[in-house]
């Protein structure tokens, strides 16, 4: 599915929820500078509602309409900002949707520790892999991030391993540990790895 169609489907679904006042795109999709590796960045205005609590409910809300491949919070941003990354399209491995519930007034009700407990190692690694592979394909400097991801998985020093090899070994780990809901999505990274 094209990223523009995915963003429209997510917006249409969210705008039908009673707590949602508006959805606004930001990032490359809003400026028309997106490419085949771009994700969707979307703010969800839930003013009058606890946006921290709304963030925690987003995975189950989205599961009412979409097959959620992975859902992963960004705890380091909380409680000042809440961001949930979800993959909803198994055919587009870079079509991750970053959802940021906002409200006036902002409700800093959910701690970073509480969000970290909601994440799991596999989904978090899958999110990082998608982002790191995207940066490698765009030829941006991502060596430090790829090394950090690799070390988290394998506990090994990445000094002697190149970026391509770290990404390939990470893909192998993802494939070998995938649940059924991840399989097609993870498989669809293979052609992109071959571009490196």
Short mmCIF file of C-alpha atoms in Angstrom, two decimals:
data_model
loop_
_atom_site.label_atom_id
_atom_site.label_comp_id
_atom_site.label_asym_id
_atom_site.label_seq_id
_atom_site.Cartn_x
_atom_site.Cartn_y
_atom_site.Cartn_z
CA UNK A 1 0.00 0.00 0.00
CA UNK A 2 1.25 3.49 -0.78
CA UNK A 3 2.19 5.58 2.25
CA UNK A 4 -0.36 8.27 1.31
CA UNK A 5 -3.17 5.69 1.23
CA UNK A 6 -2.06 4.23 4.56
CA UNK A 7 -2.03 7.67 6.19
CA UNK A 8 -5.51 8.41 4.81
CA UNK A 9 -6.90 5.12 6.16
CA UNK A 10 -5.42 5.75 9.61
CA UNK A 11 -6.69 9.33 9.68
CA UNK A 12 -10.18 8.32 8.57
CA UNK A 13 -10.36 5.66 11.26
CA UNK A 14 -9.04 7.91 14.05
CA UNK A 15 -11.28 10.85 13.13
CA UNK A 16 -14.31 8.63 13.77
CA UNK A 17 -13.29 8.12 17.41
CA UNK A 18 -15.23 10.33 19.85
CA UNK A 19 -12.09 11.54 21.70
CA UNK A 20 -10.26 12.63 18.54
CA UNK A 21 -10.68 16.28 17.59
CA UNK A 22 -8.19 16.35 14.70
CA UNK A 23 -5.33 14.48 13.03
CA UNK A 24 -2.45 16.39 11.52
CA UNK A 25 0.38 15.05 9.40
CA UNK A 26 3.87 16.39 9.96
CA UNK A 27 7.25 15.39 8.58
CA UNK A 28 8.04 14.47 4.98
CA UNK A 29 4.51 13.39 4.05
CA UNK A 30 3.11 16.80 4.98
CA UNK A 31 5.78 18.66 3.02
CA UNK A 32 5.69 16.43 -0.05
CA UNK A 33 9.32 15.39 0.38
CA UNK A 34 8.62 11.72 1.15
CA UNK A 35 10.25 8.83 -0.66
CA UNK A 36 9.82 5.06 -0.76
CA UNK A 37 11.41 4.72 2.69
CA UNK A 38 9.28 7.38 4.41
CA UNK A 39 7.02 6.74 7.36
CA UNK A 40 3.87 8.53 8.49
CA UNK A 41 4.14 11.12 11.28
CA UNK A 42 0.78 12.07 12.73
CA UNK A 43 -0.40 14.14 15.70
CA UNK A 44 -3.75 13.18 17.17
CA UNK A 45 -5.50 15.97 19.04
CA UNK A 46 -7.44 14.49 21.96
CA UNK A 47 -7.86 17.72 23.93
CA UNK A 48 -10.28 17.21 26.78
CA UNK A 49 -8.95 13.66 27.22
CA UNK A 50 -5.86 12.32 28.97
CA UNK A 51 -3.49 12.02 26.03
CA UNK A 52 -1.06 9.82 27.97
CA UNK A 53 -3.80 7.32 28.72
CA UNK A 54 -5.04 7.57 25.13
CA UNK A 55 -1.52 6.69 23.93
CA UNK A 56 -1.53 3.49 26.00
CA UNK A 57 -4.89 2.48 24.50
CA UNK A 58 -3.84 3.14 20.89
CA UNK A 59 -2.55 -0.39 20.11
CA UNK A 60 -5.87 -1.98 21.07
CA UNK A 61 -7.85 0.82 19.38
CA UNK A 62 -5.95 0.34 16.12
CA UNK A 63 -6.36 -3.45 16.35
CA UNK A 64 -10.13 -2.94 15.95
CA UNK A 65 -9.52 -1.85 12.34
CA UNK A 66 -6.01 -2.95 11.35
CA UNK A 67 -3.74 -5.96 11.68
CA UNK A 68 -1.08 -4.52 13.96
CA UNK A 69 2.25 -6.11 13.06
CA UNK A 70 4.13 -4.33 15.81
CA UNK A 71 3.49 -1.54 18.30
CA UNK A 72 6.32 0.16 20.15
CA UNK A 73 6.37 3.24 22.38
CA UNK A 74 9.17 5.80 22.59
CA UNK A 75 9.59 5.91 26.41
CA UNK A 76 12.52 8.33 26.30
CA UNK A 77 10.16 11.10 25.14
CA UNK A 78 7.64 10.58 27.96
CA UNK A 79 6.04 12.15 29.84
CA UNK A 80 6.64 15.37 27.86
CA UNK A 81 5.53 13.70 24.63
CA UNK A 82 3.92 10.38 23.78
CA UNK A 83 4.76 8.59 20.53
CA UNK A 84 3.65 5.14 19.44
CA UNK A 85 5.15 3.52 16.34
CA UNK A 86 3.02 0.91 14.60
CA UNK A 87 3.40 -1.18 11.47
CA UNK A 88 0.07 -1.89 9.79
CA UNK A 89 0.99 -2.89 6.24
CA UNK A 90 2.95 -6.14 5.76
CA UNK A 91 3.77 -5.20 2.16
CA UNK A 92 5.54 -1.94 3.03
CA UNK A 93 8.20 -2.53 5.71
CA UNK A 94 9.00 1.19 5.90
CA UNK A 95 5.34 2.21 6.19
CA UNK A 96 5.56 2.69 9.94
CA UNK A 97 3.05 5.11 11.45
CA UNK A 98 4.31 7.29 14.30
CA UNK A 99 1.32 8.51 16.28
CA UNK A 100 1.66 11.36 18.79
CA UNK A 101 -1.45 12.01 20.90
CA UNK A 102 -1.51 15.64 22.03
CA UNK A 103 -3.91 17.56 24.23
CA UNK A 104 -4.45 21.00 25.67
CA UNK A 105 -3.72 20.83 28.49
CA UNK A 106 -1.07 18.14 28.10
CA UNK A 107 -1.54 15.24 30.56
CA UNK A 108 1.80 13.85 31.75
CA UNK A 109 0.01 10.91 33.36
CA UNK A 110 2.05 7.99 32.01
CA UNK A 111 5.71 7.63 32.97
CA UNK A 112 8.52 6.52 30.72
CA UNK A 113 8.92 3.44 32.93
CA UNK A 114 5.27 2.49 32.41
CA UNK A 115 5.65 2.80 28.64
CA UNK A 116 8.90 0.82 28.65
CA UNK A 117 7.08 -2.03 30.40
CA UNK A 118 4.53 -2.10 27.57
CA UNK A 119 7.22 -2.63 24.94
CA UNK A 120 8.71 -6.00 24.09
CA UNK A 121 12.19 -6.76 22.82
CA UNK A 122 11.12 -8.16 19.46
CA UNK A 123 8.82 -5.30 18.43
CA UNK A 124 11.36 -2.73 19.60
CA UNK A 125 14.11 -4.39 17.57
CA UNK A 126 11.85 -4.56 14.53
CA UNK A 127 11.15 -0.83 14.79
CA UNK A 128 14.87 -0.04 15.14
CA UNK A 129 15.75 -2.34 12.24
CA UNK A 130 13.27 -0.61 9.94
CA UNK A 131 14.64 2.82 10.86
CA UNK A 132 18.29 1.77 10.62
CA UNK A 133 17.85 0.02 7.27
CA UNK A 134 16.06 3.10 5.93
CA UNK A 135 19.00 5.31 6.95
CA UNK A 136 21.52 2.88 5.48
CA UNK A 137 19.63 2.83 2.17
CA UNK A 138 19.56 6.62 2.13
CA UNK A 139 23.33 6.55 2.74
CA UNK A 140 23.09 8.61 5.92
CA UNK A 141 25.52 8.01 8.77
CA UNK A 142 23.82 5.38 10.91
CA UNK A 143 26.81 3.32 12.04
CA UNK A 144 26.42 4.22 15.73
CA UNK A 145 22.70 3.37 15.77
CA UNK A 146 23.19 0.10 13.89
CA UNK A 147 26.03 -0.87 16.27
CA UNK A 148 23.89 -0.07 19.30
CA UNK A 149 21.02 -2.21 17.96
CA UNK A 150 23.41 -5.05 17.13
CA UNK A 151 24.97 -4.94 20.60
CA UNK A 152 21.54 -5.05 22.27
CA UNK A 153 20.65 -8.22 20.39
CA UNK A 154 23.90 -10.10 20.36
CA UNK A 155 25.84 -8.53 23.24
CA UNK A 156 28.79 -8.46 20.91
CA UNK A 157 31.20 -5.68 20.06
CA UNK A 158 30.42 -4.50 16.56
CA UNK A 159 33.90 -3.07 15.94
CA UNK A 160 34.87 -5.84 13.52
CA UNK A 161 31.48 -6.12 11.79
CA UNK A 162 30.38 -3.84 8.95
CA UNK A 163 26.99 -2.16 8.79
CA UNK A 164 25.69 -4.51 6.11
CA UNK A 165 26.68 -7.58 8.11
CA UNK A 166 25.13 -6.20 11.31
CA UNK A 167 21.87 -5.52 9.46
CA UNK A 168 21.92 -8.96 7.83
CA UNK A 169 22.51 -10.73 11.15
CA UNK A 170 19.76 -8.65 12.76
CA UNK A 171 17.38 -9.63 9.95
CA UNK A 172 18.28 -13.29 10.55
CA UNK A 173 17.51 -12.86 14.26
CA UNK A 174 14.19 -11.19 13.43
CA UNK A 175 13.25 -13.93 10.98
CA UNK A 176 14.20 -16.75 13.36
CA UNK A 177 12.22 -15.21 16.23
CA UNK A 178 9.20 -13.97 14.27
CA UNK A 179 5.65 -14.77 15.26
CA UNK A 180 3.18 -15.47 12.46
CA UNK A 181 1.97 -11.84 12.44
CA UNK A 182 5.54 -10.69 11.69
CA UNK A 183 6.48 -13.17 8.96
CA UNK A 184 5.34 -11.43 5.76
CA UNK A 185 6.47 -8.04 7.03
CA UNK A 186 9.97 -9.27 7.93
CA UNK A 187 10.26 -11.21 4.65
CA UNK A 188 9.59 -8.02 2.71
CA UNK A 189 12.81 -6.46 4.03
CA UNK A 190 14.92 -8.97 2.05
CA UNK A 191 14.95 -7.13 -1.31
CA UNK A 192 15.98 -3.92 0.47
CA UNK A 193 18.90 -5.63 2.21
CA UNK A 194 20.15 -6.66 -1.22
CA UNK A 195 20.33 -2.99 -2.25
CA UNK A 196 23.07 -2.27 0.28
#
